[in-house]
Structures are given as C-alpha cells and as structure tokens.
mmCIF file of C-alpha atoms and ligand atoms in Angstrom:
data_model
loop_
_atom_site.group_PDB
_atom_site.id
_atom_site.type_symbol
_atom_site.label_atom_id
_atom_site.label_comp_id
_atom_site.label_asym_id
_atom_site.label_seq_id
_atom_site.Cartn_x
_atom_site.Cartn_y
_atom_site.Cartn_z
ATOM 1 C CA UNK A 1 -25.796 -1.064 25.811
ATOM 2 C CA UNK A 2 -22.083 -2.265 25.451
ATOM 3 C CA UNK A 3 -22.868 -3.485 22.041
ATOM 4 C CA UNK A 4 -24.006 0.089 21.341
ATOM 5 C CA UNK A 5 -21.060 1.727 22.434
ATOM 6 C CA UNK A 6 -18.684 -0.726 20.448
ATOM 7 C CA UNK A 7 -20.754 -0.359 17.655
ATOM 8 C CA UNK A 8 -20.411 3.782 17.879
ATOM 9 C CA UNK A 9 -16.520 3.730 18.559
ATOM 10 C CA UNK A 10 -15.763 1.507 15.439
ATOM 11 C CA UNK A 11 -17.538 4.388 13.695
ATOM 12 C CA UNK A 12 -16.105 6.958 14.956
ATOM 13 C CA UNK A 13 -12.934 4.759 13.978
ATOM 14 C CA UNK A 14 -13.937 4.488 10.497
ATOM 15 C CA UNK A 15 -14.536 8.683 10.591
ATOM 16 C CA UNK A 16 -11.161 9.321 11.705
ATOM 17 C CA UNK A 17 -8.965 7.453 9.260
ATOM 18 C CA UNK A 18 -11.417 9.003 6.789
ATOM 19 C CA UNK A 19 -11.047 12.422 7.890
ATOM 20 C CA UNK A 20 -7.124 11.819 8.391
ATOM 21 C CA UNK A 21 -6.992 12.521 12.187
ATOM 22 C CA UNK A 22 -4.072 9.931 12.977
ATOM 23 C CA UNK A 23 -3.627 10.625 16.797
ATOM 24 C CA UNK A 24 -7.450 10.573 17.232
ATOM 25 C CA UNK A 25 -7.583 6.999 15.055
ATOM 26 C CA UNK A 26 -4.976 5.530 16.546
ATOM 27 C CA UNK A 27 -6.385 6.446 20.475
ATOM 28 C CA UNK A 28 -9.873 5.190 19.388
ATOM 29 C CA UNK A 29 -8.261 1.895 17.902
ATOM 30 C CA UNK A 30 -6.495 1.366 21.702
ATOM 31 C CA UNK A 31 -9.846 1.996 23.295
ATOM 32 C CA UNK A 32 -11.808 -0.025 21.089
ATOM 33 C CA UNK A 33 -9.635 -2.999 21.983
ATOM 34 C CA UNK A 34 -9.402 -2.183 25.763
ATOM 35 C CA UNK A 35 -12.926 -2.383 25.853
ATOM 36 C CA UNK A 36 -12.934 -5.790 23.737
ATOM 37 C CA UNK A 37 -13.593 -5.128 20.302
ATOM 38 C CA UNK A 38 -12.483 -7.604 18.269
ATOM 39 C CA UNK A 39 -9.092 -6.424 16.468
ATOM 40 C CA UNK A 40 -10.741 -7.787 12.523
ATOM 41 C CA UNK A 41 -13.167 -5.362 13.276
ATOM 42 C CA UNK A 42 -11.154 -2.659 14.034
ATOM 43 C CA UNK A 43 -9.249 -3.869 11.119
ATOM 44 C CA UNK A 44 -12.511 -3.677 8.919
ATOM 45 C CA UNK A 45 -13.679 0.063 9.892
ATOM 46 C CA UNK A 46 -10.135 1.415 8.803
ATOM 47 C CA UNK A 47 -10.352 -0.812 5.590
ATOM 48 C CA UNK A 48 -13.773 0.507 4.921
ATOM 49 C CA UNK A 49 -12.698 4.215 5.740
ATOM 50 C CA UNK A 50 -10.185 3.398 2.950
ATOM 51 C CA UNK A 51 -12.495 1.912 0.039
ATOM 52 C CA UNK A 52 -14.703 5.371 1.217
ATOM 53 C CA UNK A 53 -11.276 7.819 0.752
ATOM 54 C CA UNK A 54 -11.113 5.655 -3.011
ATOM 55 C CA UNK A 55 -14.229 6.377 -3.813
ATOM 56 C CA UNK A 56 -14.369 10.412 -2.759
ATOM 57 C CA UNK A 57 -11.012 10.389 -4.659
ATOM 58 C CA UNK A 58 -12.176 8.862 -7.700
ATOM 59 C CA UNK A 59 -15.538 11.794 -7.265
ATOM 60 C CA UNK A 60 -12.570 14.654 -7.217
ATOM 61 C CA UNK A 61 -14.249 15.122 -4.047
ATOM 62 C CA UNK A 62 -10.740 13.838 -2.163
ATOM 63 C CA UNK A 63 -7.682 15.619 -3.519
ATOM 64 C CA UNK A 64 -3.758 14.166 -2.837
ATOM 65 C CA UNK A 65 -3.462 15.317 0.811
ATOM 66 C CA UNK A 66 -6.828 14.357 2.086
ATOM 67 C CA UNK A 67 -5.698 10.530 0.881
ATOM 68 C CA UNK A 68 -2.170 11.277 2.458
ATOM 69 C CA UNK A 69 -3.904 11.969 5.749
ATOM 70 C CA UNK A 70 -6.182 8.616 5.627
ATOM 71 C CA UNK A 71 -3.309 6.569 4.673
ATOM 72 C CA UNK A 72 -1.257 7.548 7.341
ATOM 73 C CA UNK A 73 -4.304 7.281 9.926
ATOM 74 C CA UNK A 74 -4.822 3.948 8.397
ATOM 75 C CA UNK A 75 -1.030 3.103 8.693
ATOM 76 C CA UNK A 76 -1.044 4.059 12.702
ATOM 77 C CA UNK A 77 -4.360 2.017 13.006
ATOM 78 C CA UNK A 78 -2.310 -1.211 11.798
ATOM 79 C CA UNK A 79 0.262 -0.646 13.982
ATOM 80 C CA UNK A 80 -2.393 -1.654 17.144
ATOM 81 C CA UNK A 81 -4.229 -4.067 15.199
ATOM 82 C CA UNK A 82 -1.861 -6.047 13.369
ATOM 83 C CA UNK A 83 0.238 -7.877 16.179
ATOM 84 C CA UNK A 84 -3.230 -8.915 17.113
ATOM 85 C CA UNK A 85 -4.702 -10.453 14.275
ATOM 86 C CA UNK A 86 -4.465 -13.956 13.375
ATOM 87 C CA UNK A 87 -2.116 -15.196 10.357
ATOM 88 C CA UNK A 88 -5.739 -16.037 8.282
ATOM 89 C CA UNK A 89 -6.759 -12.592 9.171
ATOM 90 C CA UNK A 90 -4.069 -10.899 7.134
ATOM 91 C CA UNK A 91 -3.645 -11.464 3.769
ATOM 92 C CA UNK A 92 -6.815 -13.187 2.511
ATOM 93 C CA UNK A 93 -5.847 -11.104 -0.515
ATOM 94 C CA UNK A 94 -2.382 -11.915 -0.884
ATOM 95 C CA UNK A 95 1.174 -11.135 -0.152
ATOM 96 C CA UNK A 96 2.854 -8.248 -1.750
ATOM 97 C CA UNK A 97 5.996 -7.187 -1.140
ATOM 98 C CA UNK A 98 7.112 -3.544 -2.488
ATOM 99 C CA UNK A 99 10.063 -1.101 -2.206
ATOM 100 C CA UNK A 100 11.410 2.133 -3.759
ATOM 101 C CA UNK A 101 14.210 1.405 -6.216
ATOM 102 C CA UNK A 102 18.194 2.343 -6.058
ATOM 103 C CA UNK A 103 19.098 5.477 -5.764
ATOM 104 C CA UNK A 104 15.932 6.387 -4.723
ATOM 105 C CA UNK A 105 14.451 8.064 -1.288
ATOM 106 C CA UNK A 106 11.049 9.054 -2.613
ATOM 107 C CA UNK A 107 8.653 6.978 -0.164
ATOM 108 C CA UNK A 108 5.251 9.449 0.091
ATOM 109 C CA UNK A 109 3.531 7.698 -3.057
ATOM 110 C CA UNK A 110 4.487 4.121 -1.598
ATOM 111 C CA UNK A 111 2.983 4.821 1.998
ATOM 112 C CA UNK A 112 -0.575 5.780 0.339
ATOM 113 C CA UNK A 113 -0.188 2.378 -2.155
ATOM 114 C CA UNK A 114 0.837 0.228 1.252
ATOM 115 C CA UNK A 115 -2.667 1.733 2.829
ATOM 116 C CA UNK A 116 -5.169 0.701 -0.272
ATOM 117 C CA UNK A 117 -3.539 -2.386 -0.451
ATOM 118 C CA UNK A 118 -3.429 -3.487 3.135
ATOM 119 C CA UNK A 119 -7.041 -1.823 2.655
ATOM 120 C CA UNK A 120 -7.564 -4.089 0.049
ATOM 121 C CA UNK A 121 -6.698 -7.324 2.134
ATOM 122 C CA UNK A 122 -3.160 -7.638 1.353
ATOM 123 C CA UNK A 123 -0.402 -8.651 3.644
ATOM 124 C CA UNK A 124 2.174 -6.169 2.434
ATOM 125 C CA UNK A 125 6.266 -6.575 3.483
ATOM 126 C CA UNK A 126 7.572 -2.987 2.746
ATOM 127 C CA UNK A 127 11.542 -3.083 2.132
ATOM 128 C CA UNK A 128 12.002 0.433 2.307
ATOM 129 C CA UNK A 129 13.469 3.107 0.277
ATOM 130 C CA UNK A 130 16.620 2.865 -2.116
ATOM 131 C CA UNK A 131 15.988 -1.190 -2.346
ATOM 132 C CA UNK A 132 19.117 -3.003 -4.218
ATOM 133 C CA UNK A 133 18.279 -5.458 -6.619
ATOM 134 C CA UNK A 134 19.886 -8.227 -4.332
ATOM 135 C CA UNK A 135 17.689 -7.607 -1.345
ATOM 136 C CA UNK A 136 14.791 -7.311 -3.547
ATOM 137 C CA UNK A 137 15.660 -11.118 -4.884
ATOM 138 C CA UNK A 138 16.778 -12.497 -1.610
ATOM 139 C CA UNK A 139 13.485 -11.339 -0.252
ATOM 140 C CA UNK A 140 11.530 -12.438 -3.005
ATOM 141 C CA UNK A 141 13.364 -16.076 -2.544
ATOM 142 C CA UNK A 142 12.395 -16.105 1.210
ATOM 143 C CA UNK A 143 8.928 -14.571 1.403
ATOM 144 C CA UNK A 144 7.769 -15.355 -1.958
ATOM 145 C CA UNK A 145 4.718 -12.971 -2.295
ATOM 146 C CA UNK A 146 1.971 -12.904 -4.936
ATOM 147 C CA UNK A 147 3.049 -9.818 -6.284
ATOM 148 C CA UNK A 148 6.604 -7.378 -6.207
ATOM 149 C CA UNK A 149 5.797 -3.681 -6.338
ATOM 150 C CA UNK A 150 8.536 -1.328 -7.519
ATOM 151 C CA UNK A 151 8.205 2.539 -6.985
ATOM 152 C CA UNK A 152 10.291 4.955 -8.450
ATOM 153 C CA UNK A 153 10.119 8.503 -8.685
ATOM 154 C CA UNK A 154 13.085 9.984 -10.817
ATOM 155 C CA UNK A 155 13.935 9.832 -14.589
ATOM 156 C CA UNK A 156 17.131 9.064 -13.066
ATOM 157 C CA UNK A 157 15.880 5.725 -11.494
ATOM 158 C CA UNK A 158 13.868 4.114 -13.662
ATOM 159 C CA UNK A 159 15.900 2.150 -15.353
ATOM 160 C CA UNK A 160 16.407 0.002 -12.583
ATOM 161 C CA UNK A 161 13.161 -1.237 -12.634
ATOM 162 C CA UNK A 162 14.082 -3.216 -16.014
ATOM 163 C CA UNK A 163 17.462 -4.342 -14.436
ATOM 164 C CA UNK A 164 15.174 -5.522 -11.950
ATOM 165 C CA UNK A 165 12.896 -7.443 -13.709
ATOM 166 C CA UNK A 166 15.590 -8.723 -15.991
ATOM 167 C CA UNK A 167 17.552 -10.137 -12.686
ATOM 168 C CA UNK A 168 14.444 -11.962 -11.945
ATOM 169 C CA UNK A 169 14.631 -13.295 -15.050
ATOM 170 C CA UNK A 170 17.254 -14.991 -14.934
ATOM 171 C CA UNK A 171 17.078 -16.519 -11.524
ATOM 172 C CA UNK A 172 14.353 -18.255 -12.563
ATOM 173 C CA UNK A 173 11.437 -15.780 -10.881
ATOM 174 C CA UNK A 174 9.857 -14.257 -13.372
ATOM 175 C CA UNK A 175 6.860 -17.013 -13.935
ATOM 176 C CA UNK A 176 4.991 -17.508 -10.283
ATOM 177 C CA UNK A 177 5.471 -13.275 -9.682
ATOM 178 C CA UNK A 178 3.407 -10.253 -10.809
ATOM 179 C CA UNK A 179 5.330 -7.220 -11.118
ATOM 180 C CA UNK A 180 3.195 -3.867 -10.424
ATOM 181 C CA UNK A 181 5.075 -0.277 -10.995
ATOM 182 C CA UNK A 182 4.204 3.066 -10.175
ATOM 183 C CA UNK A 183 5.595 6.987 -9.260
ATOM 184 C CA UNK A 184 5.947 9.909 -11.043
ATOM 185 C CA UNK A 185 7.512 9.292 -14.315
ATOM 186 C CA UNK A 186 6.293 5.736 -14.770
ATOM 187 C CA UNK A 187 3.397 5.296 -17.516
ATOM 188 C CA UNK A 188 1.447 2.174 -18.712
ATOM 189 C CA UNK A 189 4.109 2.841 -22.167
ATOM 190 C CA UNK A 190 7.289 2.148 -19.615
ATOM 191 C CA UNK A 191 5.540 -1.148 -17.990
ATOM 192 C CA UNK A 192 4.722 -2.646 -21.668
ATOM 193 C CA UNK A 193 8.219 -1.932 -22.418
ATOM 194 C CA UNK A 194 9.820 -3.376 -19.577
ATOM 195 C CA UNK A 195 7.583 -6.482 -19.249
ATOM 196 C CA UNK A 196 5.572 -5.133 -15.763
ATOM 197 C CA UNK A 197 2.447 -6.869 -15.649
ATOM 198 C CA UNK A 198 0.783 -3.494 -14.365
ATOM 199 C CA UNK A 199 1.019 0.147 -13.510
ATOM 200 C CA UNK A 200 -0.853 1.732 -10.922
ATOM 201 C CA UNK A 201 -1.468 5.608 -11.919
ATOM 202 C CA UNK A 202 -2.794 6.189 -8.531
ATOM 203 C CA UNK A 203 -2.856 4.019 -4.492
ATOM 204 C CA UNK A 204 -6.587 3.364 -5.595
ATOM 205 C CA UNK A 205 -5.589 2.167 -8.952
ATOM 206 C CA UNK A 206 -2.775 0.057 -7.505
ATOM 207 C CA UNK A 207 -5.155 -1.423 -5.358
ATOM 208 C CA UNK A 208 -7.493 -2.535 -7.986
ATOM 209 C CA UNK A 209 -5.161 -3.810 -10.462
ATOM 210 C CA UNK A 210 -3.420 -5.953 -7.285
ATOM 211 C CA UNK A 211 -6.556 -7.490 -7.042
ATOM 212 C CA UNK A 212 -7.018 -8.005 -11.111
ATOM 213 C CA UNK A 213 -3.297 -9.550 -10.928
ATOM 214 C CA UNK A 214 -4.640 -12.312 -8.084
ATOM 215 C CA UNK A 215 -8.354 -12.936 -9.369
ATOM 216 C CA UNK A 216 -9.301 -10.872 -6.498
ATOM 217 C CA UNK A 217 -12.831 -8.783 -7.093
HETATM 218 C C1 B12 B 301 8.129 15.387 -1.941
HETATM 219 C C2 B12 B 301 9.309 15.320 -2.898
HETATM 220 C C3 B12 B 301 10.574 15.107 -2.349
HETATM 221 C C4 B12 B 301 10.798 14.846 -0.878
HETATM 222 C C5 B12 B 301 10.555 13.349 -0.610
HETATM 223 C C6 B12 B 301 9.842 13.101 0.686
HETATM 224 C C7 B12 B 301 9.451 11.665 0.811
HETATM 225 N N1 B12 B 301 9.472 11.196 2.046
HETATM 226 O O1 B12 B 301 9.129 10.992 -0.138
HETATM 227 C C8 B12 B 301 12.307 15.222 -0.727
HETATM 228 C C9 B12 B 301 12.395 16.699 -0.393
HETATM 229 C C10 B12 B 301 13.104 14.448 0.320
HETATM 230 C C11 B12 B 301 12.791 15.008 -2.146
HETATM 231 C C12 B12 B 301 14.108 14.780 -2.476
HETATM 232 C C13 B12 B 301 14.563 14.760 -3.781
HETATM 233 N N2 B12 B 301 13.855 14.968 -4.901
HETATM 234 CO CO1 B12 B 301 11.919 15.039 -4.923
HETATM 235 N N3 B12 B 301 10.120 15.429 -5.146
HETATM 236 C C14 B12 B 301 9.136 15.490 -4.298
HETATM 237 C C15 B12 B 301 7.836 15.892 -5.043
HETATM 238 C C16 B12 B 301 7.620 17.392 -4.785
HETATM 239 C C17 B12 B 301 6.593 15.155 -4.684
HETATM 240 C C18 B12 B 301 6.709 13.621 -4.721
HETATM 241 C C19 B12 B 301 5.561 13.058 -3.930
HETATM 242 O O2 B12 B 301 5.726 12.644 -2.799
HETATM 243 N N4 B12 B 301 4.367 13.114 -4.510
HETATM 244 C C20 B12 B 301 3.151 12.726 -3.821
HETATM 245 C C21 B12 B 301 2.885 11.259 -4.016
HETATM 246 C C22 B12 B 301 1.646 10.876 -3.227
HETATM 247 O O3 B12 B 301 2.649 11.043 -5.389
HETATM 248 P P1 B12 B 301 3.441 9.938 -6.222
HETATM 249 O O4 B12 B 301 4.804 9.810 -5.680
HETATM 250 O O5 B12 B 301 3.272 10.220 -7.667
HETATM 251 O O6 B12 B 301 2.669 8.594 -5.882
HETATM 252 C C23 B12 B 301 1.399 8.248 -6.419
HETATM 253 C C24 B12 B 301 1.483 7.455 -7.727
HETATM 254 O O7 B12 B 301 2.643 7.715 -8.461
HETATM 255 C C25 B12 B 301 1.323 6.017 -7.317
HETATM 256 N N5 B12 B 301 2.492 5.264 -6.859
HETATM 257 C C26 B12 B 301 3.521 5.696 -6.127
HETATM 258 N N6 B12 B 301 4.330 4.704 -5.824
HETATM 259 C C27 B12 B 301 3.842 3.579 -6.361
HETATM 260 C C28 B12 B 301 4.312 2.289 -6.324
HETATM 261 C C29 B12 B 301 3.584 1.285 -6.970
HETATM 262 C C30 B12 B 301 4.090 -0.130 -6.913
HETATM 263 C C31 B12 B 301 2.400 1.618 -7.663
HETATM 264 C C32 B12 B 301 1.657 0.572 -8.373
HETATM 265 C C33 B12 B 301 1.923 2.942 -7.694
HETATM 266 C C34 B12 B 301 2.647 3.920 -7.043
HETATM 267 O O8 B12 B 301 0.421 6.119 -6.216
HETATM 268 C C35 B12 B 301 0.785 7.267 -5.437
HETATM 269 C C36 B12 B 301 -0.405 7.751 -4.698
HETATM 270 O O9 B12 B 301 -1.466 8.144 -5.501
HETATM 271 C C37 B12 B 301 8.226 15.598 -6.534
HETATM 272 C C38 B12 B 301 7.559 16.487 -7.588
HETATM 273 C C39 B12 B 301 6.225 15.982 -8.028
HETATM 274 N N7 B12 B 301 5.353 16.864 -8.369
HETATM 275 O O10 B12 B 301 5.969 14.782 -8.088
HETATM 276 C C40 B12 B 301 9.745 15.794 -6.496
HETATM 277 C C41 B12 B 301 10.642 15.054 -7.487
HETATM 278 C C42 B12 B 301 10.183 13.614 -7.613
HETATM 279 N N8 B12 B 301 11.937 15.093 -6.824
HETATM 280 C C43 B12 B 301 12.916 15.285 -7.648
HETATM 281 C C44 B12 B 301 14.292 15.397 -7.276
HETATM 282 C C45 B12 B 301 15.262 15.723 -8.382
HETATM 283 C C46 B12 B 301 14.712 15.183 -5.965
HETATM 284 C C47 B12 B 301 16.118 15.263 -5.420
HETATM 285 C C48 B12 B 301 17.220 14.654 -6.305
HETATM 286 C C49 B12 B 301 16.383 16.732 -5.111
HETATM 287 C C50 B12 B 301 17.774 17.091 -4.699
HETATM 288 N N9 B12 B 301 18.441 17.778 -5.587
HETATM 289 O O11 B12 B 301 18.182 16.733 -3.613
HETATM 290 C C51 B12 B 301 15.987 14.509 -4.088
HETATM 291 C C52 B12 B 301 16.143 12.998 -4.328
HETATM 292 C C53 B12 B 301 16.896 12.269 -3.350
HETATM 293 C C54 B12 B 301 16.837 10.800 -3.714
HETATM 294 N N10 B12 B 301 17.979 10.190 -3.947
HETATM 295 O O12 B12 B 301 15.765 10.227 -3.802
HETATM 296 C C55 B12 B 301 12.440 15.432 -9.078
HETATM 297 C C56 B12 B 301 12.754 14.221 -9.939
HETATM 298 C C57 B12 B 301 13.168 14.680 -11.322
HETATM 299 C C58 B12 B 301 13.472 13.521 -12.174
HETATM 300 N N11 B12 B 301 14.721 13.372 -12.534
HETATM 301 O O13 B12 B 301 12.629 12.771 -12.518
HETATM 302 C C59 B12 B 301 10.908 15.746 -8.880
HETATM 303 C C60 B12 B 301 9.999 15.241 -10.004
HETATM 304 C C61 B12 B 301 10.812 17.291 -8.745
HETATM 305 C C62 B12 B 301 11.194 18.014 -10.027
HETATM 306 N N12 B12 B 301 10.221 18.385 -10.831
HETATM 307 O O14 B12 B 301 12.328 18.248 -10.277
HETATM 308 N N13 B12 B 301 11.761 15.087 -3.036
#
C-alpha cells in the first residue's frame, strides 16, 4: 500500500514538472521525501518529465513557454533533491560548467539549457550572467569540467566568446575542454569560425550534443 502511494506521488511528480506547475512540483518533491522516497528517484521522475518536454518540443506539440515552465519546475525540484544526493548520483554524465558572457544579462535561454542538461545527467556549475573571461578561467582551473558552455544573446557580445576561447588557448586549456555555444545570434557558421566544438540551436539540442561531446548516448 505504501509502495503504491510512493509509486503515485513520483508520478504525479513527473506530471508537474511536465505541465510546468513549479509550486505544486516542488511541494510534491518535499512530500515524497518526508514520506521516504528515495531522493535519485525523485531525481529520475523530474529527469524523465524533461526527456518527455524534449520530445513534445521536438513534435511542435511544446512551444518556448511550455519548456520555460518545465525547466523552472525542474530547477525548484533540484533545489530539494540535490543536497541529498550522493556525489556518484550527480554527474554520471559529466561536469559542465556554463555562464552568460560580458556585457551580457540575458539568462532565460541558459536556465532551460541548465534543466536538459542536469536532465541529461550532468552536474552543471552555473557562473551566472555577465561572466569575465578571468572568472571563467579561474573556474575552469579549479573545477575543471568536461565541457564550458558560453551563452550570449547580443550582436554586441559575441565577440567575446572568441576572446574567450582564444584566452583558453593560451593558458594551455584548450585540449582536455569542449566548448558548447548557444543564444540568439549564435549559428553553427559562428562556432566553426571561432573554433567551438558545438552549438546548441535549442536546451534539447544542447543536451544532445553535451552528450555527443562526452560519448554519452
Ligand atoms: C527577454 C529579453 C530581455 C530581458 C532578459 C530577461 C532575462 N532574465 O534573460 C530583458 C528585458 C532584461 C532584456 C534586456 C536587454 N535586452 Co533583451 N531580449 C529579450 C528577448 C525578448 C528574448 C530573449 C529570451 O529570453 N528568449 C527566450 C530564450 C528561451 O531563448 P534563447 O535565449 O534564444 O535561448 C535558447 C537558445 O538560444 C539556446 N541557448 C541559450 N543559451 C544557450 C547556451 C548554450 C551553451 C547553448 C548550447 C544553447 C543556448 O537554448 C535556449 C532554449 O531553447 C530578446 C528578443 C528575442 N526574440 O530573442 C531580446 C534581445 C536579446 N535583447 C536585446 C537588447 C538590445 C537588450 C537590451 C540592451 C535592451 C536595453 N536597451 O536595455 C538589454 C540588455 C541588457 C544586457 N546588458 O544584457 C536585443 C539584442 C540585439 C542585439 N544587439 O543582438 C534582442 C535580440 C531584442 C531585439 N530584437 O532588439 N532583454
């Protein structure tokens, strides 16, 4: 009977990150613990509530907002479940860490990429908005993910993902990192030219191509 009711709260989990009800995800999540659900499965319903918002997106079923919502339900699920989880729990996929460029406040598109990819079984360090190219190499030094992701969302920042990458360069970090772009004006063109090793049109693309860049199906 208790198995039952577990069983029907981690759905009703799953529903409500779909459906983008954050307060309603996010109470469930608490209960669902209280009651002693194990916090990977909790963990698992969101991520699978995810993969489902992917594939009604890729359908045109889904349209911009309806992701919005899940990611942010998703986002205030991890908030209870992620002190709880073991360090093997998180991760599996790899570390990523990601930021939104100088000059730049933009940080909408970068939420929704965070969710897929922490969907996606990546432990993901966000740095923020407006992200110098020192913190983004100091961090980089100490944390030293899998992959860096760079947003930017202005013609009038973009260049700075090249200074970026050309910093990285030459301190020597170029060769153990994958560098994954993305926001409005960035196109697969402005990756080839800058040397990015992908660009993620869309959170569900950036998700996918993370895992192509680790050998992660
Ligand atoms: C919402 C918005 C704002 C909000 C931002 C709120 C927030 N918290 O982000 C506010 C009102 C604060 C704002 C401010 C400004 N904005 Co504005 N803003 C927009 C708007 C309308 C939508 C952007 C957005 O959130 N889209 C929704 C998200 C979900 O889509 P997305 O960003 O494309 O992200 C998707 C993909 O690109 C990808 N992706 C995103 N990030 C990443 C990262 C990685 C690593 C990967 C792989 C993929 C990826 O996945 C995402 C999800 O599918 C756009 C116009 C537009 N149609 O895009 C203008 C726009 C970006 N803004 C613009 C401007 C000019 C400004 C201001 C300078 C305005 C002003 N005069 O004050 C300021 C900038 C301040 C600053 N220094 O950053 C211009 C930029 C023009 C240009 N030069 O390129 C735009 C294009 C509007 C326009 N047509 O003029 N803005």
């Amino acid at each position: 009977m208790i198995k039952l009711d577990k069983n029907k709260i981690l759905i009703d989990i799953k529903k409500a990150v779909l459906t983008g009800e954050d307060a309603l995800a996010q109470n469930l999540a608490r209960k669902a613990i209280k009651e002693g659900a194990e916090p990977i499965k909790v963990l698992n319903e969101a991520q699978n509530a995810m993969i489902e918002a992917g594939e009604l997106w890729k359908r045109n079923d889904y349209f911009q907002g309806d992701v919005v919502l899940s990611a942010e339900a998703f986002h205030v699920v991890m908030e209870v479940v992620e002190p709880l989880l073991s360090s093997g729990e998180i991760g599996k996929s790899g570390k990523v860490i990601i930021g939104t460029v100088a000059g730049d406040m933009h940080n909408l598109g970068k939420i929704m990429v965070i969710a897929t990819l922490r969907g996606a079984g990546f432990e993901v360090v966000d740095l923020g908005e407006d992200v110098s190219i020192q913190t983004f190499i100091s961090k980089i030094k100490q944390l030293k993910p899998n992959i860096l992701g760079l947003g930017c969302y202005m013609t009038t920042t973009m260049m700075e993902m090249k200074e970026i990458i050309k910093e990285l360069q030459k301190e020597g970090l170029r060769n153990n990192l994958k560098i994954m772009i993305g926001g409005v004006p960035i196109t697969q063109e402005y990756a080839n030219e800058i040397g990015a090793d992908a660009w993620g049109k869309d959170a569900f693309d950036a998700a996918d191509k993370a895992k192509g860049l680790v050998g992660v199906k």
